[in-house]
Amino acid sequence: MSRAADPPGGRRAVFVWGIGVAVYFVAIIFRTSLGVAGIDAAARFHINASALSTFSILQLLVYAGMQIPVGLMVDRLGTKKVLALGTVLFTVGQLGFALSHAYGMALACRALLGCGDAMTFISVLRLGARWFPARTGPLIAQVAALFGMAGNLVSTLVLARLLHDEGWTATFTGSAAAGLLVLVLLLVFLKDHPEGHAPAPGARPGHGGVGRQIADAWREPGTRLGMWVHFTTQFPAMVFLLLWGMPFLVEDQHLSRGTAGSLLTLVVLANMAVGLVYGQVIARHHAARLPLVLGTLTATALMWTAVLCWPARAPTALLVALCVVLGACGPASMIGFDFARPANPPERQGTASGIVNMGGFIASITTLLAVGLLLDATGEDFRTAFASVFVLQALGLTQILRLRGRARRRERERIVASRVETVHVPVPHSGTAN
């Protein structure tokens, strides 16, 4: 029993899990590829800013909507089947996007890509849990997230250059080959779990069970606080990287594409560095969670205010500072999961995490649409369009301040209750079977 519950890890585990991470890495490249191709996409499909933002909005809507269904699929079908299906979908989506000339077809391809992308991260987390001891879980999740950021880095460094040198079709078609490669690797080498460590078959919840699961998780103040933390901190960087950062830097700030690409790269590098720092701080000082969130939120608002209020082109140093602060948004959003985790028992962790994860994507979708609509309404006035960031930050901050006290009290109650249970746990008789 203990052996099945605690996988051994080792080189074989690293190899198999590494294949899953490679799939996630490629999915992130495909997800963020539009971030460096927004200007080219507008010219290729003859669309305005609102239509351009629809690409990313639809992709994120599909991604967010698939989170709970994907969790159920992983439980019922296993990691390998879900990852394989996801890889097929996002590869076909990327290839179709490369060959599309009509806006409608390109839109459908991005939706297909979002559907496949949604199947990757949950699957990789489950794969790590099946192959490594439980104590390594936080490290496994952190490393997987870092590889995701590396995929973003490939988009900003490699795809941006290829798009400039080779053109639209060659760049996106060539990148789709990476999807075929990881599909072959996972079909040949990936296994759901080590020999002798198959999970016990669980009951399949009906619709009522799923509804109760979601309702119970939502009732916890920690879950809602985590969702609003994720909502408030994730979207500024995601909107910047996913679509509007490159047009803003090139068309409003009059930077070259190379310089703009370097600043997008800086956001990704800052994300990776700050993530390691935040992780270490929270591990040692649990009370630092909310100060880090509020500090990141304040710094982001101040940097955007400085850049948008600058009378002409902002100084390069100020744009660099903005990108570094935006790099802290992703790690700050991950703190939302640290509020939801102690608020929910193990059987609700996935549901609670899904609720938290929805927050940032809802904010990102809203801002992507708002920026596009405001750009069209104001004649490409990026400063007015990006002012929509402050509206969502104010909404999120209000909810964080409203929920923080209740979440803190509830978390303390759970800690006290768990200590009481530990003290009064009955000692089994020697003849009792486990």
Coordinates of C-alpha atoms in Angstrom, one line a residue:
M1 CA 0.0 0.0 0.0
S2 CA 2.7 2.5 0.9
R3 CA 4.6 1.7 -2.3
A4 CA 1.6 2.4 -4.4
A5 CA 0.9 5.6 -2.6
D6 CA 4.5 6.9 -2.8
P7 CA 6.0 6.5 -6.3
P8 CA 9.8 6.1 -6.3
G9 CA 10.8 8.9 -8.6
G10 CA 14.3 8.5 -10.1
R11 CA 15.6 8.8 -13.6
R12 CA 12.8 6.9 -15.3
A13 CA 10.3 9.3 -13.6
V14 CA 12.3 12.3 -14.8
F15 CA 12.3 10.9 -18.4
V16 CA 8.6 10.2 -18.5
W17 CA 7.6 13.4 -16.8
G18 CA 10.0 15.3 -19.0
I19 CA 8.0 14.2 -22.1
G20 CA 4.9 15.6 -20.5
V21 CA 6.7 18.9 -19.8
A22 CA 7.9 19.0 -23.4
V23 CA 4.2 18.8 -24.6
Y24 CA 3.4 21.7 -22.2
F25 CA 6.4 23.6 -23.5
V26 CA 5.2 23.3 -27.1
A27 CA 1.7 24.2 -26.1
I28 CA 2.9 27.4 -24.5
I29 CA 4.9 28.3 -27.7
F30 CA 1.7 27.9 -29.7
R31 CA -0.4 29.8 -27.2
T32 CA 1.8 32.8 -27.1
S33 CA 2.8 32.8 -30.8
L34 CA 0.2 35.4 -31.6
G35 CA 1.7 37.8 -29.1
V36 CA 4.6 38.5 -31.6
A37 CA 2.4 38.2 -34.7
G38 CA -0.4 40.6 -33.9
I39 CA 0.7 43.3 -36.4
D40 CA 1.2 40.6 -39.1
A41 CA -2.2 39.0 -38.3
A42 CA -4.0 42.3 -38.7
A43 CA -2.4 42.9 -42.1
R44 CA -2.9 39.2 -43.3
F45 CA -6.6 39.0 -42.4
H46 CA -7.4 42.7 -43.0
I47 CA -9.0 43.2 -39.6
N48 CA -9.2 46.0 -37.0
A49 CA -8.1 45.9 -33.4
S50 CA -11.4 44.5 -32.1
A51 CA -11.3 41.6 -34.5
L52 CA -7.6 41.0 -33.7
S53 CA -8.3 40.8 -30.0
T54 CA -11.0 38.2 -30.7
F55 CA -8.3 35.7 -31.5
S56 CA -6.9 35.7 -28.0
I57 CA -10.3 36.2 -26.4
L58 CA -11.7 33.1 -28.0
Q59 CA -8.6 31.1 -27.3
L60 CA -8.7 32.0 -23.6
L61 CA -12.5 31.4 -23.4
V62 CA -12.0 27.9 -24.7
Y63 CA -9.0 27.3 -22.4
A64 CA -10.9 28.6 -19.3
G65 CA -14.1 26.7 -20.1
M66 CA -12.2 23.4 -20.5
Q67 CA -10.5 23.4 -17.1
I68 CA -13.1 21.3 -15.2
P69 CA -14.0 19.0 -18.1
V70 CA -10.3 18.3 -18.6
G71 CA -9.8 17.4 -14.9
L72 CA -12.6 14.9 -15.2
M73 CA -11.1 13.5 -18.4
V74 CA -7.7 13.0 -16.8
D75 CA -9.3 11.1 -13.9
R76 CA -11.3 8.8 -16.2
L77 CA -9.1 8.4 -19.3
G78 CA -5.6 8.8 -17.9
T79 CA -2.9 11.3 -18.6
K80 CA -1.5 9.7 -21.8
K81 CA -4.8 9.7 -23.7
V82 CA -5.7 13.3 -22.7
L83 CA -2.2 14.6 -23.5
A84 CA -2.2 12.8 -26.9
L85 CA -5.6 14.3 -27.7
G86 CA -4.5 17.8 -26.6
T87 CA -1.3 17.5 -28.7
V88 CA -3.3 16.6 -31.8
L89 CA -5.7 19.4 -31.3
F90 CA -3.2 22.2 -30.7
T91 CA -0.9 21.0 -33.5
V92 CA -3.8 20.9 -36.0
G93 CA -4.8 24.3 -34.7
Q94 CA -1.4 25.8 -35.3
L95 CA -1.0 24.2 -38.7
G96 CA -4.5 25.5 -39.8
F97 CA -3.6 28.9 -38.5
A98 CA -0.4 28.9 -40.7
L99 CA -2.4 28.1 -43.8
S100 CA -5.5 30.2 -43.2
H101 CA -6.2 33.3 -45.3
A102 CA -9.7 33.9 -44.1
Y103 CA -10.4 35.4 -40.7
G104 CA -13.2 32.9 -39.8
M105 CA -11.0 29.9 -40.5
A106 CA -8.1 31.4 -38.5
L107 CA -10.5 32.1 -35.6
A108 CA -11.6 28.4 -35.6
C109 CA -8.0 27.3 -35.6
R110 CA -7.1 29.4 -32.6
A111 CA -10.2 28.0 -30.8
L112 CA -9.0 24.4 -31.6
L113 CA -5.5 25.4 -30.3
G114 CA -7.0 26.7 -27.1
C115 CA -8.9 23.4 -26.6
G116 CA -5.7 21.3 -27.0
D117 CA -3.7 23.7 -24.8
A118 CA -6.2 23.4 -22.0
M119 CA -5.4 19.7 -21.7
T120 CA -1.7 20.1 -21.0
F121 CA -1.0 21.7 -17.6
I122 CA -3.5 19.7 -15.6
S123 CA -2.2 16.5 -17.2
V124 CA 1.4 17.4 -16.5
L125 CA 0.6 18.1 -12.8
R126 CA -1.1 14.7 -12.6
L127 CA 1.8 13.0 -14.3
G128 CA 4.2 14.4 -11.8
A129 CA 2.0 13.2 -8.9
R130 CA 1.9 9.7 -10.3
W131 CA 5.7 9.4 -10.9
F132 CA 7.3 11.3 -8.0
P133 CA 7.0 11.1 -4.2
A134 CA 4.4 13.5 -2.7
R135 CA 7.0 15.6 -1.0
T136 CA 8.4 16.8 -4.3
G137 CA 5.0 18.0 -5.6
P138 CA 5.6 21.8 -5.1
L139 CA 9.0 21.6 -6.8
I140 CA 7.5 19.6 -9.7
A141 CA 4.8 22.2 -10.3
Q142 CA 7.3 25.1 -10.1
V143 CA 9.6 23.5 -12.6
A144 CA 6.7 22.8 -15.0
A145 CA 5.7 26.5 -14.8
L146 CA 9.3 27.6 -15.5
F147 CA 9.3 25.4 -18.6
G148 CA 6.1 27.1 -19.6
M149 CA 7.8 30.5 -19.3
A150 CA 10.7 29.1 -21.4
G151 CA 8.1 28.3 -24.1
N152 CA 7.0 31.9 -24.0
L153 CA 10.6 32.9 -24.3
V154 CA 10.9 30.9 -27.6
S155 CA 7.9 32.8 -28.9
T156 CA 9.4 36.2 -28.2
L157 CA 13.0 35.3 -29.4
V158 CA 12.7 32.7 -32.1
L159 CA 9.3 33.0 -33.6
A160 CA 9.5 36.8 -33.8
R161 CA 12.8 36.6 -35.8
L162 CA 11.5 33.8 -38.0
L163 CA 8.3 35.7 -38.7
H164 CA 10.4 38.7 -39.9
D165 CA 12.8 36.6 -42.0
E166 CA 10.7 33.7 -43.3
G167 CA 7.1 35.0 -43.3
W168 CA 3.8 33.9 -41.9
T169 CA 3.2 30.5 -43.5
A170 CA 6.7 29.1 -43.1
T171 CA 7.0 30.2 -39.5
F172 CA 3.7 28.8 -38.3
T173 CA 4.0 25.6 -40.4
G174 CA 7.5 25.0 -39.1
S175 CA 6.5 25.4 -35.5
A176 CA 3.7 22.9 -36.0
A177 CA 6.3 20.3 -36.6
A178 CA 7.3 20.5 -32.9
G179 CA 3.8 19.3 -32.1
L180 CA 4.2 16.2 -34.2
L181 CA 7.6 15.5 -32.6
V182 CA 6.2 15.6 -29.0
L183 CA 3.2 13.5 -30.1
V184 CA 5.4 10.7 -31.3
L185 CA 7.5 10.9 -28.1
L186 CA 4.5 10.6 -25.8
L187 CA 2.8 7.9 -27.8
V188 CA 6.0 5.8 -27.7
F189 CA 7.4 6.5 -24.2
L190 CA 4.9 8.1 -21.9
K191 CA 3.1 6.0 -19.3
D192 CA 0.5 7.1 -16.8
H193 CA 2.3 5.7 -13.8
P194 CA 5.1 3.3 -12.8
E195 CA 4.6 -0.4 -12.7
G196 CA 2.8 -1.4 -9.5
H197 CA 1.7 2.2 -8.7
A198 CA -1.7 2.2 -10.5
P199 CA -4.2 4.5 -8.7
A200 CA -7.2 2.9 -7.1
P201 CA -10.3 3.2 -9.3
G202 CA -12.5 6.0 -8.0
A203 CA -16.2 6.7 -8.3
R204 CA -17.3 8.8 -11.2
P205 CA -19.2 11.8 -9.9
G206 CA -22.5 12.6 -11.5
H207 CA -23.6 16.1 -12.4
G208 CA -25.0 16.7 -8.9
G209 CA -21.7 15.6 -7.3
V210 CA -19.7 18.0 -9.5
G211 CA -22.1 20.8 -8.7
R212 CA -21.8 20.2 -5.0
Q213 CA -18.0 20.1 -5.3
I214 CA -17.9 23.5 -7.0
A215 CA -20.4 25.0 -4.5
D216 CA -18.5 23.7 -1.5
A217 CA -15.2 25.1 -2.8
W218 CA -16.8 28.4 -3.7
R219 CA -18.2 28.8 -0.2
E220 CA -14.7 29.0 1.3
P221 CA -13.5 32.6 1.6
G222 CA -10.0 31.3 0.9
T223 CA -11.1 30.0 -2.5
R224 CA -12.7 33.3 -3.4
L225 CA -9.8 35.3 -2.1
G226 CA -7.5 33.2 -4.2
M227 CA -9.6 33.7 -7.3
W228 CA -9.6 37.5 -6.8
V229 CA -5.8 37.5 -6.2
H230 CA -5.4 35.6 -9.5
F231 CA -7.9 37.9 -11.2
T232 CA -6.1 41.1 -10.1
T233 CA -2.5 40.1 -10.6
Q234 CA -2.3 37.9 -13.7
F235 CA -4.0 39.8 -16.4
P236 CA -1.7 42.8 -16.9
A237 CA 1.2 40.7 -18.0
M238 CA -0.9 38.1 -19.9
V239 CA -2.6 40.9 -22.0
F240 CA 0.8 42.5 -22.7
L241 CA 2.5 39.2 -23.7
L242 CA -0.4 37.5 -25.4
L243 CA -1.4 40.3 -27.8
W244 CA -1.1 44.0 -27.1
G245 CA 2.5 44.5 -25.9
M246 CA 4.1 44.4 -29.3
P247 CA 1.6 46.8 -31.0
F248 CA 1.9 49.2 -28.0
L249 CA 5.6 49.3 -28.0
V250 CA 6.0 49.6 -31.8
E251 CA 3.0 51.8 -32.7
D252 CA 2.6 54.0 -29.6
Q253 CA 6.2 54.0 -28.2
H254 CA 7.8 53.9 -31.7
L255 CA 10.3 51.2 -30.9
S256 CA 11.7 48.8 -33.5
R257 CA 10.4 45.3 -33.5
G258 CA 13.7 44.0 -32.3
T259 CA 13.7 46.4 -29.3
A260 CA 10.1 45.6 -28.5
G261 CA 10.8 41.9 -28.7
S262 CA 13.7 42.3 -26.3
L263 CA 11.3 44.0 -23.8
L264 CA 8.8 41.2 -24.1
T265 CA 11.6 38.8 -23.4
L266 CA 12.5 40.8 -20.3
V267 CA 8.9 40.3 -19.0
V268 CA 9.4 36.5 -19.4
L269 CA 12.9 36.5 -17.8
A270 CA 11.6 38.6 -14.9
N271 CA 8.7 36.3 -14.4
M272 CA 11.1 33.3 -14.0
A273 CA 13.4 35.1 -11.6
V274 CA 10.7 36.7 -9.5
G275 CA 8.9 33.4 -9.3
L276 CA 11.8 31.7 -7.6
V277 CA 12.1 34.6 -5.2
Y278 CA 8.4 34.7 -4.3
G279 CA 8.4 30.9 -3.8
Q280 CA 11.3 31.0 -1.3
V281 CA 9.8 34.0 0.6
I282 CA 6.4 32.3 1.0
A283 CA 7.9 29.0 2.0
R284 CA 9.7 30.7 4.9
H285 CA 7.2 33.4 5.7
H286 CA 3.6 32.3 5.1
A287 CA 2.3 35.7 6.2
A288 CA 4.1 37.4 3.3
R289 CA 1.5 36.2 0.8
L290 CA -0.9 39.2 0.9
P291 CA 1.9 41.8 1.2
L292 CA 3.5 40.4 -1.9
V293 CA 0.2 40.5 -3.8
L294 CA -0.6 44.0 -2.7
G295 CA 3.0 45.2 -3.4
T296 CA 2.9 43.7 -6.9
L297 CA -0.5 45.2 -7.6
T298 CA 0.7 48.7 -6.4
A299 CA 3.9 48.6 -8.4
T300 CA 2.1 47.5 -11.5
A301 CA -0.4 50.4 -11.2
L302 CA 2.3 52.9 -10.6
M303 CA 4.4 51.8 -13.5
W304 CA 1.4 51.9 -15.9
T305 CA 0.5 55.3 -14.6
A306 CA 4.0 56.6 -15.3
V307 CA 4.2 55.2 -18.8
L308 CA 0.7 56.2 -19.9
C309 CA 1.0 59.7 -18.4
W310 CA 4.4 60.5 -20.0
P311 CA 3.8 63.3 -22.5
A312 CA 5.6 61.7 -25.4
R313 CA 7.5 58.4 -25.8
A314 CA 8.4 57.0 -22.4
P315 CA 12.1 56.8 -21.6
T316 CA 13.7 53.4 -22.2
A317 CA 14.5 53.0 -18.5
L318 CA 10.8 53.5 -17.6
L319 CA 9.7 50.9 -20.2
V320 CA 12.3 48.5 -18.8
A321 CA 11.0 49.0 -15.3
L322 CA 7.4 48.4 -16.5
C323 CA 8.4 45.1 -18.1
V324 CA 10.3 44.0 -14.9
V325 CA 7.2 44.7 -12.8
L326 CA 4.9 43.0 -15.3
G327 CA 7.2 40.0 -14.9
A328 CA 6.2 39.8 -11.2
C329 CA 2.5 39.6 -12.1
G330 CA 2.6 35.9 -12.9
P331 CA 4.3 34.8 -9.7
A332 CA 2.0 37.0 -7.7
S333 CA -1.0 35.4 -9.3
M334 CA 0.3 31.9 -8.2
I335 CA -0.1 33.1 -4.6
G336 CA -3.9 32.8 -5.2
F337 CA -3.5 29.0 -5.1
D338 CA -1.8 29.3 -1.7
F339 CA -4.9 30.9 -0.3
A340 CA -7.2 28.3 -1.8
R341 CA -5.1 25.2 -0.8
P342 CA -5.5 25.4 3.0
A343 CA -9.1 26.4 2.7
N344 CA -10.1 23.1 1.0
P345 CA -9.7 19.4 1.9
P346 CA -7.7 17.2 -0.5
E347 CA -10.8 16.0 -2.4
R348 CA -11.6 19.6 -3.4
Q349 CA -8.2 20.8 -4.3
G350 CA -8.6 20.4 -8.1
T351 CA -12.0 22.1 -8.1
A352 CA -10.7 25.0 -5.9
S353 CA -7.6 25.4 -8.1
G354 CA -9.9 25.5 -11.2
I355 CA -11.9 28.3 -9.6
V356 CA -8.8 30.3 -8.8
N357 CA -7.4 29.7 -12.3
M358 CA -10.6 31.0 -13.9
G359 CA -10.1 34.4 -12.2
G360 CA -7.0 35.5 -14.1
F361 CA -8.4 34.3 -17.5
I362 CA -11.7 36.1 -17.0
A363 CA -9.8 39.3 -16.3
S364 CA -7.5 38.7 -19.3
I365 CA -10.4 38.1 -21.6
T366 CA -12.2 41.2 -20.4
T367 CA -9.1 43.4 -20.8
L368 CA -8.2 42.0 -24.2
L369 CA -11.7 42.9 -25.4
A370 CA -11.7 46.3 -23.7
V371 CA -8.4 47.3 -25.2
G372 CA -9.4 46.3 -28.7
L373 CA -12.8 48.1 -28.5
L374 CA -11.2 51.3 -27.0
L375 CA -8.5 51.3 -29.7
D376 CA -11.1 51.3 -32.4
A377 CA -13.3 53.9 -30.6
T378 CA -10.4 56.3 -30.0
G379 CA -8.5 56.0 -33.3
E380 CA -5.7 53.8 -32.0
D381 CA -5.2 55.7 -28.7
F382 CA -3.2 53.1 -26.8
R383 CA -3.0 55.3 -23.6
T384 CA -6.8 55.5 -23.3
A385 CA -7.2 51.8 -24.2
F386 CA -4.7 50.6 -21.6
A387 CA -6.3 52.7 -18.9
S388 CA -8.9 49.8 -18.7
V389 CA -6.2 48.0 -16.7
F390 CA -6.9 50.3 -13.7
V391 CA -10.6 49.5 -13.7
L392 CA -10.1 45.7 -13.3
Q393 CA -7.3 46.3 -10.7
A394 CA -9.6 48.5 -8.6
L395 CA -12.4 45.8 -8.8
G396 CA -10.0 43.1 -7.8
L397 CA -8.4 45.1 -5.0
T398 CA -11.8 45.9 -3.5
Q399 CA -12.7 42.2 -3.4
I400 CA -9.3 41.2 -1.9
L401 CA -9.6 43.7 0.9
R402 CA -13.2 42.6 1.5
L403 CA -12.3 38.8 1.8
R404 CA -8.9 38.9 3.5
G405 CA -10.2 39.0 7.0
R406 CA -12.7 36.2 6.6
A407 CA -10.2 34.0 4.8
R408 CA -7.6 34.6 7.5
R409 CA -10.0 33.7 10.3
R410 CA -11.2 30.6 8.5
E411 CA -7.6 29.4 7.9
R412 CA -6.8 29.9 11.5
E413 CA -9.8 27.8 12.5
R414 CA -8.8 25.0 10.2
I415 CA -5.2 25.0 11.7
V416 CA -6.6 24.9 15.2
A417 CA -9.0 22.1 14.3
S418 CA -6.3 20.0 12.6
R419 CA -4.1 20.3 15.7
V420 CA -6.9 19.2 18.0
E421 CA -7.6 16.2 15.7
T422 CA -3.9 15.3 15.8
V423 CA -3.8 15.4 19.6
H424 CA -7.0 13.3 20.1
V425 CA -6.4 10.8 17.3
P426 CA -7.1 7.3 18.7
V427 CA -4.2 4.8 18.8
P428 CA -5.2 1.6 17.0
H429 CA -4.9 -1.8 18.7
S430 CA -2.0 -3.9 17.5
G431 CA -4.4 -6.4 15.8
T432 CA -6.2 -3.7 13.8
A433 CA -5.7 -4.1 10.0
N434 CA -4.8 -1.1 7.9

